[in-house]
mmCIF file of C-alpha atoms in Angstrom:
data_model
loop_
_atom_site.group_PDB
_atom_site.id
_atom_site.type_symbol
_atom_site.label_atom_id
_atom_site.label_comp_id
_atom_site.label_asym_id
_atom_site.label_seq_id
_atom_site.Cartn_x
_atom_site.Cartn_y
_atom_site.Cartn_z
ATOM 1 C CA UNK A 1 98.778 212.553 211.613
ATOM 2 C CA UNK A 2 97.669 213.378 207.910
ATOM 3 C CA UNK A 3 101.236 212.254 205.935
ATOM 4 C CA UNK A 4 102.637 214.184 203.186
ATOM 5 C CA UNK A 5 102.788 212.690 199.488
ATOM 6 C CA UNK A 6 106.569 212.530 200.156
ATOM 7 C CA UNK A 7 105.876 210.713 202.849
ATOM 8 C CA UNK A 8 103.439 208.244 201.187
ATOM 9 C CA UNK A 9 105.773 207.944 198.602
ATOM 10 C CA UNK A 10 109.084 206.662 200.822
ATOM 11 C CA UNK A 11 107.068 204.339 202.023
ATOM 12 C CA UNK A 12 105.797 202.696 198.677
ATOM 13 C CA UNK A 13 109.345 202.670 197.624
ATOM 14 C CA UNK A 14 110.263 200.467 200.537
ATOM 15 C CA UNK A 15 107.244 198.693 200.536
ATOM 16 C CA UNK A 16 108.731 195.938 198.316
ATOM 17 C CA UNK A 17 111.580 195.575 200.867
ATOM 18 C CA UNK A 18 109.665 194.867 203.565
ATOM 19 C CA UNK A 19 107.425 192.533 202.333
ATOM 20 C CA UNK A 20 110.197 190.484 201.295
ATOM 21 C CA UNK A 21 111.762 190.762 204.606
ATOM 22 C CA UNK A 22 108.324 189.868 206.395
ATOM 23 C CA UNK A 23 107.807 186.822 204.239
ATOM 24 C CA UNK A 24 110.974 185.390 204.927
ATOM 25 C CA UNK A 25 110.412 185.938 208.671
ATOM 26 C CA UNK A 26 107.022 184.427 208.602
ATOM 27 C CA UNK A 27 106.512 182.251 206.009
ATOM 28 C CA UNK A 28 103.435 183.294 205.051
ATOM 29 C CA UNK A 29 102.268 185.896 202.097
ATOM 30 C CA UNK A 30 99.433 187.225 203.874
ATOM 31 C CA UNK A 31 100.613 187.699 207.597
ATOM 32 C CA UNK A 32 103.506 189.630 205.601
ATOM 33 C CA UNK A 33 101.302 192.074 203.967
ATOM 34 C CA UNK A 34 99.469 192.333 207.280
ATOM 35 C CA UNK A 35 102.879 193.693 208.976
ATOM 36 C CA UNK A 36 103.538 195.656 206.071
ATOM 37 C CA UNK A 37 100.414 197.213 206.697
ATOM 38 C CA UNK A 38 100.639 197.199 210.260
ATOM 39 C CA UNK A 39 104.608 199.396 209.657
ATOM 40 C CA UNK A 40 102.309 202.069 207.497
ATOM 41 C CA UNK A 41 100.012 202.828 210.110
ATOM 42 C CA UNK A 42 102.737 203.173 212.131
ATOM 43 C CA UNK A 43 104.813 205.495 210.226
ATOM 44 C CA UNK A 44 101.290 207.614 209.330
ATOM 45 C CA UNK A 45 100.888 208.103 213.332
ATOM 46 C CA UNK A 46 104.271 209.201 213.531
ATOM 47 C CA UNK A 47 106.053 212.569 213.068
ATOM 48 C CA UNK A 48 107.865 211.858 210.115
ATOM 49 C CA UNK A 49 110.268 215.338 209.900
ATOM 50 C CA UNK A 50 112.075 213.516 213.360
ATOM 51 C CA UNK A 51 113.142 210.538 211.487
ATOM 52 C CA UNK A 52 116.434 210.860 210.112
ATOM 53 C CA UNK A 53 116.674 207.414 208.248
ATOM 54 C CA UNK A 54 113.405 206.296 207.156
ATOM 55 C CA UNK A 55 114.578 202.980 205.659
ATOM 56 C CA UNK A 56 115.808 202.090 209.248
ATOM 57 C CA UNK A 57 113.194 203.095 210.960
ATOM 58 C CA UNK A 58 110.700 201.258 208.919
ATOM 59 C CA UNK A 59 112.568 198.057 208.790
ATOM 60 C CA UNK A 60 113.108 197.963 212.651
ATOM 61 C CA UNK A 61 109.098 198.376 213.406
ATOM 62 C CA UNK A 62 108.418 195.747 210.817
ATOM 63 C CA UNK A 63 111.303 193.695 212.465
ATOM 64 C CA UNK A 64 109.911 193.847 215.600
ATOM 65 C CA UNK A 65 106.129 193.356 214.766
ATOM 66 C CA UNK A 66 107.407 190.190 212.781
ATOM 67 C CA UNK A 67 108.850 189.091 216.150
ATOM 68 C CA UNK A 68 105.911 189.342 217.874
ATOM 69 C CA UNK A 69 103.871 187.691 215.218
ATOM 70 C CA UNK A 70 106.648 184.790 215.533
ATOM 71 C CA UNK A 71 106.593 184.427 219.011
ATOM 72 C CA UNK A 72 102.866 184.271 218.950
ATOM 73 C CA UNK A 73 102.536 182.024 216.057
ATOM 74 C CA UNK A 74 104.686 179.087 218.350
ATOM 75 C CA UNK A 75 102.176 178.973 220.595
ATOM 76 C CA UNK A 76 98.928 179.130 217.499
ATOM 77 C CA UNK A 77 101.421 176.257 215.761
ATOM 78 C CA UNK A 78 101.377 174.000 218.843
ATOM 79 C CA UNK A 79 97.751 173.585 217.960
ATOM 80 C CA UNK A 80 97.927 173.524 214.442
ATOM 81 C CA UNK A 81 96.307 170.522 212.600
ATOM 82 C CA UNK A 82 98.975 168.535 210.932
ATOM 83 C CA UNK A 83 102.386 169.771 209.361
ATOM 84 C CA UNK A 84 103.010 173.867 209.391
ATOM 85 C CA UNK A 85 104.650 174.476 206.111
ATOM 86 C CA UNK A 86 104.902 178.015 205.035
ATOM 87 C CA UNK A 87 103.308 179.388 201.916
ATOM 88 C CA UNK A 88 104.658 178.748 198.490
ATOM 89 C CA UNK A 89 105.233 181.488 196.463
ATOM 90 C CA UNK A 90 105.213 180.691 192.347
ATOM 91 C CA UNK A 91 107.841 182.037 190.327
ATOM 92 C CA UNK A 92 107.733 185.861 189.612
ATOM 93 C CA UNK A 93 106.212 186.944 192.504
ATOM 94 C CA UNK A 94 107.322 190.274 193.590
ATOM 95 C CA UNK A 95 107.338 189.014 197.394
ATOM 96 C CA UNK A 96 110.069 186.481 196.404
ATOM 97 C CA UNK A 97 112.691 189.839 196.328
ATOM 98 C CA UNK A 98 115.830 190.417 195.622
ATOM 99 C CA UNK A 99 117.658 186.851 194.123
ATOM 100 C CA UNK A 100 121.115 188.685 192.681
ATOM 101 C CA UNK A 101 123.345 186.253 194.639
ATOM 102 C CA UNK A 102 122.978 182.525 195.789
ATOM 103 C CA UNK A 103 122.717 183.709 199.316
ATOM 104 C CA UNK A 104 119.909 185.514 198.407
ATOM 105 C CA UNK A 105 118.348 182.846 196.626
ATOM 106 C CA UNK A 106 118.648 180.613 199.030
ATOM 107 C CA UNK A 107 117.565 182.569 202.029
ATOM 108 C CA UNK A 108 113.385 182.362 200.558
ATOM 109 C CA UNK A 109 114.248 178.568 199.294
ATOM 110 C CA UNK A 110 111.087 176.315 200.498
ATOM 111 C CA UNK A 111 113.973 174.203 201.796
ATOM 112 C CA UNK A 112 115.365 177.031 203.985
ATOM 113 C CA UNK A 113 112.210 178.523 204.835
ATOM 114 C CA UNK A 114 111.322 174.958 206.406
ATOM 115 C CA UNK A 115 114.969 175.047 208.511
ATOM 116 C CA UNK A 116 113.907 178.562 210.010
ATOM 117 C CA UNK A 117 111.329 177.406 211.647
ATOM 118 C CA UNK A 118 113.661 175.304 214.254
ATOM 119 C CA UNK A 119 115.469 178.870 214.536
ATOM 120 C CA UNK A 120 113.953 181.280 217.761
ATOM 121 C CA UNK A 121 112.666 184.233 216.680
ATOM 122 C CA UNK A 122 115.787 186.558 217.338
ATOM 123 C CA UNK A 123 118.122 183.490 215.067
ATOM 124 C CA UNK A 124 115.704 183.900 212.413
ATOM 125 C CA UNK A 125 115.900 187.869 212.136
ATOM 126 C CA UNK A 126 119.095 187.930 212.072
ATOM 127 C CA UNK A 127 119.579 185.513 209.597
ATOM 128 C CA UNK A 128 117.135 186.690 207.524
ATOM 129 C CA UNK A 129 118.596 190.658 207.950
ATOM 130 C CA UNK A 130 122.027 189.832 207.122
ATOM 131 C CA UNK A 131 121.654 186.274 204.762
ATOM 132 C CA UNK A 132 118.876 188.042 202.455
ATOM 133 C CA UNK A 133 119.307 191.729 202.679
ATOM 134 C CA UNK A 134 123.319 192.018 203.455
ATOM 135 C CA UNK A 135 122.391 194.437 206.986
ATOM 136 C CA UNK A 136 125.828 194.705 208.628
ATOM 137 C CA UNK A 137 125.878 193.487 212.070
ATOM 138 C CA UNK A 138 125.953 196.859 213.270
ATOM 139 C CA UNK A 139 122.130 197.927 212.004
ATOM 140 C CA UNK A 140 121.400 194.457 212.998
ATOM 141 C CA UNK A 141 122.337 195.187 216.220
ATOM 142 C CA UNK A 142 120.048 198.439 216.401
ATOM 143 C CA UNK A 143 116.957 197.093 214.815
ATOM 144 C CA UNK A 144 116.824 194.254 217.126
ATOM 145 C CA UNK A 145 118.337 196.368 220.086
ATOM 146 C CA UNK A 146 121.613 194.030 220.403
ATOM 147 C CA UNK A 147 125.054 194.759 220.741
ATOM 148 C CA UNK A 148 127.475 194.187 217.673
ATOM 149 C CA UNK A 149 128.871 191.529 219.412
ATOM 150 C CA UNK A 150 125.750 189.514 219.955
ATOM 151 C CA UNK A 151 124.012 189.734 216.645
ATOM 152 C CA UNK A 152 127.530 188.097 215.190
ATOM 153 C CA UNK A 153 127.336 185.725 217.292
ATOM 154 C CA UNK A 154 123.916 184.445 217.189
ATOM 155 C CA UNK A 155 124.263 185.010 212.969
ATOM 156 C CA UNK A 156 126.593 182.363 212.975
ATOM 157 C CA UNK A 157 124.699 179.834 215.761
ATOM 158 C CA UNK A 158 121.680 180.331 213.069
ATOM 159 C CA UNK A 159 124.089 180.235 209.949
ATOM 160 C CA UNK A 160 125.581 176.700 211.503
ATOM 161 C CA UNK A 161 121.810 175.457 212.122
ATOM 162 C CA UNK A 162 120.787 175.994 208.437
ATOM 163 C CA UNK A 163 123.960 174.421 206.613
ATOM 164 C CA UNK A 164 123.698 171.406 208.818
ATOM 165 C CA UNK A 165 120.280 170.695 207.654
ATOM 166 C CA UNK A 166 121.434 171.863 204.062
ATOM 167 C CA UNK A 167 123.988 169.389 203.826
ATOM 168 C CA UNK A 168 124.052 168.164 200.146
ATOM 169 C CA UNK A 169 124.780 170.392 197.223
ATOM 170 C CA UNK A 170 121.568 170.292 195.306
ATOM 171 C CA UNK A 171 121.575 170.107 190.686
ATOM 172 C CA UNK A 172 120.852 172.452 188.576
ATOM 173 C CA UNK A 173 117.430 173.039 186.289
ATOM 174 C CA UNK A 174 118.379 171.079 183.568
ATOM 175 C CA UNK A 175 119.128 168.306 185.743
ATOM 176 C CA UNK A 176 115.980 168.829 188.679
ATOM 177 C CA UNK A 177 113.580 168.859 185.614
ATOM 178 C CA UNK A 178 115.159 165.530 183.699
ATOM 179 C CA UNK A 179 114.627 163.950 187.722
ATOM 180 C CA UNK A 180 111.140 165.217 188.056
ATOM 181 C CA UNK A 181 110.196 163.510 184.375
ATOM 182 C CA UNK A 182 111.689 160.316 185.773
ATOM 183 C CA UNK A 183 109.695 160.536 189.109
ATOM 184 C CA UNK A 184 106.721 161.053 187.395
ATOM 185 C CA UNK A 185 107.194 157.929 185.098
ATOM 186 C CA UNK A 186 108.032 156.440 188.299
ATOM 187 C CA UNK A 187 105.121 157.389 190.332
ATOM 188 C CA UNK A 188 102.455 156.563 187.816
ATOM 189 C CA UNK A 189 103.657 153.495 186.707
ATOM 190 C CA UNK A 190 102.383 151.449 189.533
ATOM 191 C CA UNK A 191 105.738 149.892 191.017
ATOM 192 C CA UNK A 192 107.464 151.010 193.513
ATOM 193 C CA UNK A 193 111.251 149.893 192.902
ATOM 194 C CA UNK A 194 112.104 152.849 190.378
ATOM 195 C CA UNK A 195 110.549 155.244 192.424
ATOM 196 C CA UNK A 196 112.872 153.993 195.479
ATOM 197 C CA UNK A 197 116.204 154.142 193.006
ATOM 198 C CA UNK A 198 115.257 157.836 192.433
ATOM 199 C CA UNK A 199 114.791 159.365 196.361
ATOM 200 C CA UNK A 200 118.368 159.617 198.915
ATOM 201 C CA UNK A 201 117.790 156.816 201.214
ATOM 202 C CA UNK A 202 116.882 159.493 204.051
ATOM 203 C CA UNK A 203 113.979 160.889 201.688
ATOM 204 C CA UNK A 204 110.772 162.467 203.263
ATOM 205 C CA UNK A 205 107.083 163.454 202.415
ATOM 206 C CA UNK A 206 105.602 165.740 204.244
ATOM 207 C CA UNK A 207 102.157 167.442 203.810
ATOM 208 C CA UNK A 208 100.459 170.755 205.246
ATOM 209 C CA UNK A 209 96.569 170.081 204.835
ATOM 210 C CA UNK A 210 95.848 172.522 207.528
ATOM 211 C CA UNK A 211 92.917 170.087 208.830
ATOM 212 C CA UNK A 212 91.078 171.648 205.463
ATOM 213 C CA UNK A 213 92.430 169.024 203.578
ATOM 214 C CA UNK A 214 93.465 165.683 204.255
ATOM 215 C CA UNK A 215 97.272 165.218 204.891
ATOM 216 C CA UNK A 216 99.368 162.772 207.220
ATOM 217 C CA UNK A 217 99.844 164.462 210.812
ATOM 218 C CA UNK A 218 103.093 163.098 210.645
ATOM 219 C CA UNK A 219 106.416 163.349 207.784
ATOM 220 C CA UNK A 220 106.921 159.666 205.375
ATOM 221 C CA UNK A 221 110.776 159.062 206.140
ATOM 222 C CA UNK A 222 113.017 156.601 204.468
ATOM 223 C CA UNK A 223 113.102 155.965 200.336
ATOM 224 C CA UNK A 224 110.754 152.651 200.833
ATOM 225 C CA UNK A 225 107.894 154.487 202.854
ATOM 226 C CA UNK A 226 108.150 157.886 200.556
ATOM 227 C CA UNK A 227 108.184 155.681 197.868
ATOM 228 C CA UNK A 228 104.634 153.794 198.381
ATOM 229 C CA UNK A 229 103.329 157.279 199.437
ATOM 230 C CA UNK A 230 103.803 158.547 196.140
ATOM 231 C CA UNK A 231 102.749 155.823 194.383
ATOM 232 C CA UNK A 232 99.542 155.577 196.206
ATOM 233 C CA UNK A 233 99.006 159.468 195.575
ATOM 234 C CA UNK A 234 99.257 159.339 191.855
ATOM 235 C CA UNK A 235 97.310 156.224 191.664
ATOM 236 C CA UNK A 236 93.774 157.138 189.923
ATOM 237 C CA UNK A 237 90.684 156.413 192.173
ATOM 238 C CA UNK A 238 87.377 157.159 193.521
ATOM 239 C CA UNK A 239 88.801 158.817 196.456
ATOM 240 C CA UNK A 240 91.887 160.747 194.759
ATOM 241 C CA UNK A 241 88.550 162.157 191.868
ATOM 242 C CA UNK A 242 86.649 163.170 195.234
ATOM 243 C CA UNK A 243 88.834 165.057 196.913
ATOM 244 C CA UNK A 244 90.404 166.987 193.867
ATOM 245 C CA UNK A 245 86.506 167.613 192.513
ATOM 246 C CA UNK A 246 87.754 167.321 189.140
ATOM 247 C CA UNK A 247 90.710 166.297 186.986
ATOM 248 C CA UNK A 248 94.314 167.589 188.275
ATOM 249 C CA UNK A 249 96.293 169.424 185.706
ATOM 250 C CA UNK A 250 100.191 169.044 186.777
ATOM 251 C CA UNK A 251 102.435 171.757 185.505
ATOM 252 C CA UNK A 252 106.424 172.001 186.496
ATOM 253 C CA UNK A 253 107.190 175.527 187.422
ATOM 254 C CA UNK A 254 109.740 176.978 190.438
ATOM 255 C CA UNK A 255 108.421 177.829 193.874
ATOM 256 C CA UNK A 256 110.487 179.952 196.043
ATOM 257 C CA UNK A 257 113.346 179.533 193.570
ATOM 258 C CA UNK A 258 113.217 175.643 193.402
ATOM 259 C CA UNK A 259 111.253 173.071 191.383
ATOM 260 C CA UNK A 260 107.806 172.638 192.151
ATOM 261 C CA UNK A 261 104.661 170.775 190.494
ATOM 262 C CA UNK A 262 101.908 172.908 190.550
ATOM 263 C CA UNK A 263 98.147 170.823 190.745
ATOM 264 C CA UNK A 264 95.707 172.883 188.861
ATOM 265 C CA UNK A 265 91.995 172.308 189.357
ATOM 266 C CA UNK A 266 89.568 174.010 186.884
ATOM 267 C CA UNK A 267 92.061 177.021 187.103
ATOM 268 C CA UNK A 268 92.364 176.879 191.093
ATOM 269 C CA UNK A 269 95.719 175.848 192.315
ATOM 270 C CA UNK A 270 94.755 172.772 194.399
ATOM 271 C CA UNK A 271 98.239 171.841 195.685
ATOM 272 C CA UNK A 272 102.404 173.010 195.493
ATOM 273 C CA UNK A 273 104.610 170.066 195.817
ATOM 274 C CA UNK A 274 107.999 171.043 196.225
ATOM 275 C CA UNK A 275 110.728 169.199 195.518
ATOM 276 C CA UNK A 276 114.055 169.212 197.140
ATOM 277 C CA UNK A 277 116.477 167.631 194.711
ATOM 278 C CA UNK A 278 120.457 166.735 195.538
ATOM 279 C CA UNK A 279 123.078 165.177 193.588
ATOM 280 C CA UNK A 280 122.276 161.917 195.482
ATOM 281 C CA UNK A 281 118.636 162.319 194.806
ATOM 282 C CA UNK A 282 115.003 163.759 195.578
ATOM 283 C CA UNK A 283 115.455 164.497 199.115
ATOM 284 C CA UNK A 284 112.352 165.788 200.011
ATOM 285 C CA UNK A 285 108.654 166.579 199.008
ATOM 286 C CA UNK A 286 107.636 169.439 200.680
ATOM 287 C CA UNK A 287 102.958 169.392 199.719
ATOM 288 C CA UNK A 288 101.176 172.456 200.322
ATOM 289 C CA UNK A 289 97.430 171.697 199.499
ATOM 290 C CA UNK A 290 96.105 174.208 202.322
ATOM 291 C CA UNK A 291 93.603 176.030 200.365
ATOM 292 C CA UNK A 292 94.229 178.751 202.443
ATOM 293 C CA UNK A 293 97.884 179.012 201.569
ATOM 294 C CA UNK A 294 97.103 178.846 198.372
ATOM 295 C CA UNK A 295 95.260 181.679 197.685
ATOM 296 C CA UNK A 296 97.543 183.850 196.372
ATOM 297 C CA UNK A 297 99.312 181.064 194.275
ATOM 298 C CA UNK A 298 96.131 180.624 192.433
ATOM 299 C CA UNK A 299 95.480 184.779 191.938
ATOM 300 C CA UNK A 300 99.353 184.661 190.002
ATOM 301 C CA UNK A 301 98.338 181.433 188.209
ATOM 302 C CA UNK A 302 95.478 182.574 187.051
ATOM 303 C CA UNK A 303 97.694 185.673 185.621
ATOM 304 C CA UNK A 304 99.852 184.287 183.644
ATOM 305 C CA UNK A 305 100.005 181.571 180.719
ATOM 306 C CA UNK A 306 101.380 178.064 181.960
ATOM 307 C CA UNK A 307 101.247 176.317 178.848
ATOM 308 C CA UNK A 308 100.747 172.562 178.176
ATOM 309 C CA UNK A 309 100.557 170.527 181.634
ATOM 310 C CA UNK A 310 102.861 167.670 182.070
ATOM 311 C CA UNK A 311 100.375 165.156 183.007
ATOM 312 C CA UNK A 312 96.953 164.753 183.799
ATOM 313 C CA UNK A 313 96.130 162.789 186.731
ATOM 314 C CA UNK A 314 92.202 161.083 187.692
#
């Protein structure tokens, strides 16, 4: 069914929306454009003059395609070579959405994005509906074909299972970027005592290579074992000069609303580290160096003017 260019044009003006919603669903930048895509062909084979709410109507088929695409990606991630983390998105991308309240902010945080992936499929929508995008419970409850009564309920199961892995109240810039200076000192200085003074003593390291790149198939815990891992990674060799094919450029930047260091390679991002930093100290390194995760990171890098990196490394 040809569509109008009213029609076209309702869409486009909710496209933004839902690619925001599907991203925080999925974790990933291009499956989300893929079910954005997926919701137009939809709403182009549809009669349009019998919907009464667009808006609704579009975000419950993206909902529920997301759903499918989550149930399905369990079973794809069961088999998946190494850590899944999701794809890092660099600071000003339009996919990031809507960050007017620390909710909001928080809800596409690497750090949260991580935690939803221990929530089922139904926790995560309607965390993601009402956390990121302020749904009341009661279209909640018809996008994902729930009563009022349920979708409360299993908002605050999914609510409880994200603070309790958010337990410590992470600094601000000023203070995240001061840290990340002192890490770096740290990690290329060759010791490993002041790296250990800067990480909580439940730290962790953990790597999504993606079995494209090498990464360990399981997380570093504890400040002394995150600690050598870092100091072994920023230690110049033969091996660290062969895999990067060429001299790393590290900027600081934000990913997903957090601090990141971004590893350039002759313009190509090669890797997102991001860094989850509390008042008791780095808690986490969260290393994307997928190269097909990082596809998009390096189209928006390549857009925009980084400066002077902070270090150059091999």
């Amino acid at each position: 069914m040809a569509l109008t260019m009213t029609d076209v044009d309702r869409f486009e003006s909710s496209r933004p929306r839902l690619e925001a919603i599907a991203y925080r669903l999925l974790g990933s930048a291009s499956e989300a454009e893929d079910a954005v895509q997926e919701t137009y062909l939809r709403w182009q084979a549809t009669d349009t003059d019998r919907i009464e709410v667009p808006e609704a109507w579009l975000t419950k088929v993206l909902t529920n395609l997301c759903l499918n695409q989550l149930t399905s990606a369990r079973a794809r991630r069961e088999t998946y070579v190494g850590e899944w983390l999701p794809e890092p998105l660099l600071a000003g991308d339009p996919m990031l959405g809507p960050a007017d309240s620390a909710e909001r902010r928080e809800s596409v945080s690497y750090a949260v994005l991580a935690l939803l992936e221990r929530l089922t499929p139904s926790e995560r929508a309607v965390y993601v509906l009402r956390e990121a995008f302020d749904y009341p419970h009661r279209e909640i409850a018809g996008i994902l074909d729930l009563t009022e009564a349920a979708s409360q309920q299993i908002f605050h199961r999914a609510k409880k299972h994200v603070a309790e892995g958010r337990a410590r109240a992470e600094v601000d810039e000023a203070a995240a970027r001061r840290i990340i200076e002192e890490f770096l000192a740290a990690a290329t200085s060759g010791r490993t005592e002041p790296l250990v003074r800067l990480l909580t003593e439940d730290a962790v390291a953990v790597g999504d290579g993606g079995g494209k790149v090498p990464a360990r198939a399981r997380a570093f815990e504890g400040a002394v074992a995150v600690a050598k891992f870092m100091r072994g990674l920023f230690k110049p060799g033969p091996a660290q000069r062969a895999l990067a094919g060429g001299p790393v450029d590290l900027y600081l930047t934000s990913a997903n609303g957090g601090p990141a260091l971004v590893a350039v390679v002759g313009g190509r991002v090669f890797g997102v580290m991001c860094l989850e930093i509390t008042d008791e100290g780095i808690a986490a390194f969260r290393n994307q160096v997928n190269p097909d995760k990082l596809e998009r990171a390096t189209r928006q890098w390549a857009a925009t003017d980084h400066g002077t990196p902070l270090l150059r490394l091999f």
